[in-house]
Short mmCIF file of C-alpha atoms in Angstrom, two decimals:
data_model
loop_
_atom_site.label_atom_id
_atom_site.label_comp_id
_atom_site.label_asym_id
_atom_site.label_seq_id
_atom_site.Cartn_x
_atom_site.Cartn_y
_atom_site.Cartn_z
CA MET A 307 75.12 -128.62 7.33
CA LEU A 308 75.33 -132.74 6.55
CA VAL A 309 77.17 -133.83 3.40
CA THR A 310 75.39 -136.36 1.66
CA GLN A 311 78.09 -138.80 0.87
CA LEU A 312 77.69 -140.95 -2.12
CA ALA A 313 79.48 -144.29 -3.53
CA LEU A 314 79.83 -145.17 -7.05
CA VAL A 315 80.42 -149.01 -7.55
CA SER A 316 81.00 -150.69 -10.74
CA GLU A 317 79.61 -154.45 -11.08
CA THR A 318 80.11 -154.69 -14.75
CA SER A 319 83.63 -155.77 -16.22
CA GLN A 320 82.75 -152.94 -18.87
CA ILE A 321 84.55 -150.09 -16.65
CA THR A 322 87.68 -150.13 -15.86
CA PRO A 323 88.98 -148.48 -12.50
CA SER A 324 89.88 -145.55 -14.26
CA GLN A 325 86.88 -144.73 -15.92
CA LEU A 326 84.94 -145.26 -12.76
CA THR A 327 87.11 -142.96 -11.09
CA ARG A 328 87.10 -140.44 -13.83
CA VAL A 329 83.28 -140.23 -13.84
CA ALA A 330 83.15 -139.99 -10.06
CA ALA A 331 85.19 -137.04 -10.01
CA ALA A 332 82.56 -135.51 -13.06
CA LEU A 333 79.85 -136.42 -10.58
CA GLN A 334 81.32 -134.83 -7.33
CA LYS A 335 82.55 -131.64 -9.65
CA GLN A 336 78.84 -131.82 -10.74
CA ALA A 337 77.33 -131.85 -6.94
CA ILE A 338 79.58 -129.10 -5.83
CA ARG A 339 79.64 -126.87 -8.04
CA ASP A 340 76.55 -126.67 -10.14
CA PHE A 341 73.84 -128.70 -8.21
CA GLY A 342 74.34 -128.11 -4.56
CA PRO A 343 74.59 -124.31 -4.61
CA ILE A 344 71.30 -124.01 -6.03
CA TRP A 345 69.54 -126.66 -4.19
CA ASN A 346 71.56 -125.91 -0.96
CA LEU A 347 72.32 -129.56 -1.08
CA PRO A 348 76.15 -130.28 -0.32
CA ALA A 349 77.07 -133.85 -1.28
CA SER A 350 80.14 -135.67 -2.16
CA VAL A 351 81.39 -138.79 -4.40
CA ASP A 352 83.74 -141.21 -4.26
CA ALA A 353 84.55 -144.24 -6.51
CA PHE A 354 84.66 -147.79 -4.46
CA ASP A 355 86.24 -150.87 -6.02
CA LYS A 356 82.93 -152.79 -4.92
CA LEU A 357 80.33 -152.76 -2.39
CA GLU A 358 81.99 -154.28 0.25
CA ASP A 359 84.50 -151.61 0.42
CA VAL A 360 81.51 -148.77 0.67
CA PRO A 361 81.47 -147.04 4.23
CA VAL A 362 78.41 -147.27 6.26
CA GLY A 363 76.48 -143.93 5.93
CA TYR A 364 77.26 -143.97 1.93
CA TRP A 365 74.52 -144.09 -0.36
CA PRO A 366 75.53 -146.42 -3.06
CA MET A 367 75.37 -145.79 -6.94
CA ILE A 368 75.89 -149.18 -8.60
CA VAL A 369 76.50 -149.63 -12.17
CA LYS A 370 75.39 -153.39 -13.57
CA ASP A 371 75.31 -155.00 -17.26
CA ASP A 372 71.86 -155.56 -16.87
CA ILE A 373 69.47 -154.56 -14.02
CA GLY A 374 67.36 -157.33 -14.72
CA MET A 375 63.88 -155.85 -15.47
CA GLU A 376 62.37 -153.12 -16.97
CA GLY A 377 61.70 -149.76 -14.57
CA ALA A 378 64.10 -151.35 -12.30
CA ALA A 379 67.00 -148.62 -13.03
CA GLY A 380 66.53 -145.99 -10.71
CA VAL A 381 66.37 -144.84 -7.13
CA HIS A 382 65.31 -147.29 -4.59
CA LEU A 383 64.88 -147.62 -0.71
CA ASP A 384 66.54 -150.57 1.21
CA ASP A 385 65.21 -152.11 4.28
CA ASN A 386 66.08 -149.46 6.59
CA GLY A 387 64.55 -147.07 4.18
CA GLN A 388 67.83 -145.58 2.74
CA PRO A 389 68.34 -144.68 -1.14
CA PHE A 390 70.46 -146.47 -3.57
CA SER A 391 70.49 -146.41 -6.93
CA LEU A 392 70.84 -148.99 -10.16
CA ILE A 393 72.41 -147.90 -13.12
CA GLU A 394 72.54 -149.75 -16.60
CA TYR A 395 75.84 -149.83 -18.20
CA SER A 396 75.46 -148.36 -21.95
CA ASP A 397 77.85 -145.73 -23.81
CA SER A 398 76.18 -143.18 -22.30
CA TRP A 399 76.29 -144.56 -18.76
CA SER A 400 78.21 -141.27 -17.29
CA LEU A 401 75.03 -139.49 -18.59
CA THR A 402 72.51 -142.11 -16.46
CA ALA A 403 74.88 -142.06 -13.29
CA SER A 404 74.23 -138.11 -13.40
CA HIS A 405 70.55 -138.45 -13.63
CA GLU A 406 70.21 -140.80 -10.84
CA MET A 407 72.40 -138.90 -8.81
CA LEU A 408 70.71 -135.59 -9.61
CA GLU A 409 67.47 -137.64 -8.76
CA MET A 410 68.54 -139.11 -5.45
CA LEU A 411 70.21 -135.58 -3.79
CA GLY A 412 66.84 -133.52 -4.77
CA ASP A 413 64.50 -136.48 -3.31
CA PRO A 414 66.43 -139.10 -1.25
CA GLY A 415 62.87 -140.71 -0.36
CA GLY A 416 61.31 -140.56 -3.83
CA ASN A 417 58.15 -139.23 -2.14
CA ARG A 418 58.48 -135.43 -2.10
CA LEU A 419 55.92 -133.47 -3.86
CA VAL A 420 55.39 -129.92 -4.68
CA ALA A 421 52.23 -128.03 -5.26
CA GLY A 422 51.67 -125.83 -8.43
CA GLN A 423 49.51 -125.23 -11.15
CA SER A 424 48.95 -128.53 -13.36
CA PRO A 425 49.83 -128.23 -17.09
CA LYS A 426 46.95 -130.21 -18.14
CA PRO A 427 43.85 -126.88 -18.98
CA GLY A 428 41.12 -127.39 -16.26
CA GLN A 429 42.92 -129.44 -14.10
CA GLY A 430 43.93 -126.69 -11.07
CA VAL A 431 46.33 -127.11 -8.39
CA VAL A 432 48.10 -130.27 -8.06
CA GLU A 433 50.72 -132.03 -6.22
CA PHE A 434 54.04 -132.58 -8.72
CA LEU A 435 56.83 -135.36 -8.05
CA VAL A 436 60.12 -133.78 -7.52
CA GLU A 437 62.26 -135.33 -10.26
CA VAL A 438 64.94 -133.05 -11.20
CA ALA A 439 66.16 -134.24 -14.03
CA ASP A 440 63.11 -135.89 -15.95
CA PRO A 441 61.89 -132.89 -17.52
CA PRO A 442 65.29 -132.17 -19.58
CA GLU A 443 66.42 -135.78 -19.14
CA ALA A 444 67.40 -135.92 -23.21
CA PRO A 445 71.16 -136.58 -24.05
CA GLU A 446 70.88 -133.24 -26.40
CA TYR A 447 70.23 -131.50 -23.15
CA GLY A 448 73.28 -132.47 -21.33
CA TYR A 449 76.37 -130.81 -20.74
CA THR A 450 79.88 -131.56 -20.24
CA ILE A 451 82.46 -132.25 -17.18
CA ASN A 452 85.71 -132.99 -17.78
CA GLY A 453 84.89 -134.32 -21.02
CA LEU A 454 82.07 -136.23 -19.84
CA LEU A 455 77.84 -136.14 -20.43
CA MET A 456 75.93 -135.14 -17.66
CA SER A 457 72.44 -134.27 -17.00
CA ASP A 458 70.86 -131.07 -17.18
CA PHE A 459 68.50 -130.68 -13.94
CA PHE A 460 65.82 -128.36 -13.07
CA THR A 461 66.12 -125.39 -10.40
CA PRO A 462 63.63 -124.32 -7.73
CA HIS A 463 62.03 -122.03 -9.93
CA PHE A 464 60.60 -125.12 -11.86
CA TYR A 465 57.64 -124.68 -9.84
CA ASP A 466 57.30 -120.81 -10.01
CA PRO A 467 53.85 -119.91 -10.98
CA VAL A 468 54.94 -117.62 -13.96
CA VAL A 469 57.37 -117.03 -16.43
CA ALA A 470 59.68 -114.34 -15.42
CA PRO A 471 62.34 -112.79 -17.51
CA GLY A 472 65.75 -113.38 -16.78
CA VAL A 473 64.93 -116.80 -14.32
CA ARG A 474 66.87 -119.91 -15.32
CA TYR A 475 64.24 -122.92 -14.94
CA SER A 476 67.12 -125.32 -15.57
CA PHE A 477 70.91 -125.25 -14.92
CA GLY A 478 71.54 -125.44 -18.84
CA GLY A 479 68.83 -122.95 -19.50
CA ASN A 480 67.04 -125.54 -21.71
CA LEU A 481 63.56 -125.07 -19.97
CA PRO A 482 61.77 -122.07 -21.23
CA GLY A 483 59.52 -121.84 -18.19
CA PRO A 484 58.16 -123.45 -15.14
CA ARG A 485 56.43 -126.87 -15.18
CA GLN A 486 56.97 -127.47 -18.81
CA ILE A 487 59.23 -130.14 -20.39
CA LEU A 488 61.73 -130.95 -23.19
CA PRO A 489 61.42 -133.68 -25.76
CA GLY A 490 62.51 -136.97 -24.65
CA GLY A 491 61.26 -135.40 -20.94
CA TYR A 492 58.09 -135.95 -18.70
CA LEU A 493 56.78 -134.43 -15.71
CA SER A 494 54.42 -136.55 -12.87
CA TRP A 495 52.11 -135.18 -11.01
CA HIS A 496 48.96 -136.43 -8.73
CA ASP A 497 45.38 -134.99 -9.03
CA PRO A 498 43.73 -134.60 -5.50
CA VAL A 499 40.35 -133.98 -6.85
CA THR A 500 40.15 -137.38 -8.55
CA ASP A 501 43.11 -139.34 -6.59
CA HIS A 502 44.69 -140.13 -10.67
CA TRP A 503 48.38 -139.59 -11.17
CA TRP A 504 48.95 -137.92 -14.51
CA GLN A 505 52.28 -137.30 -16.58
CA GLN A 506 52.97 -134.98 -19.52
CA ILE A 507 55.40 -136.89 -21.62
CA TRP A 508 57.51 -136.43 -24.68
CA PHE A 509 58.26 -139.16 -26.11
CA GLY A 510 59.15 -139.77 -30.15
CA THR A 511 56.21 -137.27 -31.08
CA ASP A 512 56.10 -133.89 -32.29
CA LYS A 513 54.01 -132.35 -28.82
CA PRO A 514 53.95 -133.17 -25.51
CA GLN A 515 50.77 -135.88 -24.64
CA PHE A 516 49.07 -136.28 -21.34
CA ARG A 517 48.39 -139.61 -20.05
CA ASN A 518 46.29 -140.75 -17.03
CA LEU A 519 48.07 -143.54 -14.78
CA GLY A 520 45.02 -143.89 -12.50
CA LYS A 521 45.33 -144.62 -8.95
CA LEU A 522 48.16 -145.72 -7.46
CA THR A 523 47.07 -148.77 -5.10
CA ALA A 524 49.07 -151.84 -3.35
CA ARG A 525 52.33 -149.72 -3.66
CA ALA A 526 55.60 -151.43 -2.02
CA GLY A 527 57.81 -148.80 -2.69
CA SER A 528 58.33 -145.26 -3.12
CA LEU A 529 56.08 -142.94 -5.46
CA ARG A 530 59.05 -142.68 -7.32
CA SER A 531 59.70 -145.89 -7.93
CA ALA A 532 55.82 -146.67 -8.86
CA ILE A 533 55.81 -143.93 -11.54
CA ASP A 534 59.05 -145.22 -13.06
CA ALA A 535 57.82 -148.80 -13.20
CA ARG A 536 54.74 -147.41 -14.97
CA THR A 537 56.78 -144.81 -17.56
CA LYS A 538 57.68 -147.11 -20.68
CA THR A 539 61.72 -147.20 -19.98
CA ALA A 540 61.70 -148.67 -23.63
CA GLN A 541 60.08 -145.82 -25.45
CA ARG A 542 62.34 -143.36 -23.58
CA ILE A 543 65.38 -144.63 -24.55
CA ALA A 544 64.13 -144.96 -27.98
CA ALA A 545 63.28 -141.71 -27.67
CA SER A 546 66.09 -139.98 -26.06
CA GLY A 547 68.95 -142.19 -26.96
CA PRO A 548 72.72 -141.59 -27.63
CA THR A 549 72.17 -140.50 -31.00
CA SER A 550 71.95 -136.78 -30.99
CA GLU A 551 74.58 -134.47 -31.86
CA ARG A 552 75.24 -133.27 -28.39
CA PHE A 553 76.30 -136.83 -27.41
CA SER A 554 78.53 -137.14 -30.52
CA ALA A 555 80.40 -134.20 -29.78
CA ALA A 556 80.52 -135.48 -25.88
CA LEU A 557 82.36 -138.33 -27.34
CA SER A 558 84.35 -136.46 -29.34
CA LEU A 559 85.46 -133.87 -26.36
CA THR A 560 86.36 -137.03 -24.56
CA ALA A 561 88.79 -138.18 -27.05
CA ARG A 562 90.18 -134.69 -27.28
CA VAL A 563 90.12 -134.50 -23.01
CA LYS A 564 92.27 -137.76 -22.98
CA GLU A 565 94.97 -136.60 -25.14
CA SER A 566 95.09 -133.27 -23.49
CA THR A 567 95.28 -135.43 -19.85
CA GLY A 568 97.84 -138.10 -21.80
CA SER A 569 100.19 -135.20 -22.30
CA ARG A 570 99.84 -133.53 -19.22
CA ALA A 571 100.45 -136.84 -17.48
CA SER A 572 103.40 -137.64 -19.74
CA ALA A 573 104.91 -134.20 -18.89
CA TRP A 574 104.15 -134.89 -14.88
CA ARG A 575 106.50 -138.02 -15.50
CA THR A 576 109.46 -136.75 -17.30
CA GLN A 577 109.48 -133.95 -14.86
CA ILE A 578 109.68 -136.76 -12.21
CA GLN A 579 112.22 -138.51 -13.59
CA ALA A 580 114.50 -135.37 -14.05
CA LEU A 581 113.91 -134.69 -10.22
CA GLN A 582 114.76 -138.55 -9.65
CA SER A 583 117.99 -138.34 -11.54
CA GLY A 584 119.23 -135.05 -10.43
CA SER A 585 119.27 -133.42 -14.09
CA SER A 586 116.03 -131.28 -13.20
CA THR A 587 116.58 -127.40 -13.83
CA GLU A 588 114.44 -126.52 -10.91
CA GLY A 589 115.55 -123.50 -8.91
CA THR A 590 118.42 -122.15 -11.36
CA TRP A 591 118.63 -118.57 -12.62
CA GLU A 592 119.20 -117.26 -16.10
CA GLY A 593 121.01 -114.37 -16.71
CA GLY A 594 122.82 -111.56 -13.91
CA ALA A 595 126.02 -111.77 -12.57
CA GLN A 596 127.46 -112.04 -8.82
CA ASP A 597 128.18 -108.77 -7.30
CA ASN A 598 131.71 -109.18 -5.29
CA ASP A 599 131.70 -105.74 -4.18
#
């Protein structure tokens, strides 16, 4: 099976090379340990200093200070139809990078549709756009890897026809059932009867709401790009920004992880210095006496 190779690149001075490699390592663990086995999509993630260093065949994930326009963040296709993602820097950029990685792996082209019963009463069978991280995208539903906040994502059971006992609909177990969303999340689909696109959104309200996006005409990019451009990014950020208890806990955990890894690094350096000076006790034995008989 071919392995998808992703490249994490920073084009902002706010991210140090150390921070970049730490996030890349967390993304790699999420791709290999969590996402890959559930979706049967193996992937690797490597950090590179600049875009010019990215080998041919890798899909880049580029972090920038300012994407330049609302709705530009997310996964796009280059002139050859290969995916790349743009990530706007913030205090929770590891969460954003995780979200975009998962979306890119789940549907590289941004046009994958899966049939299922619409959550809107009376609408019948519709075609859902596969966006694996959107329904549970708010920070409070994320989880930490190596002390860094990562995004939850739904499993293939998300499209099941009915709720079944013991079935996990998102990796973190946050989604209560198929084709449902959580506060701060959303879901998009196409109604083949009317040829309209619809969304269920939950942005800053007490309960989810439906909205009719109408027909998608004069579309230049992928379906995902068109839908993302019509989804109010500012409203999403306001409704699900990094203000949750989970996000605060992740920041606290990150500090504790840094303390632990710093202590371990100091221990390694001490041991290396002992080996270099010849004062290491490695290989010596305590107790016992030589038998000369």
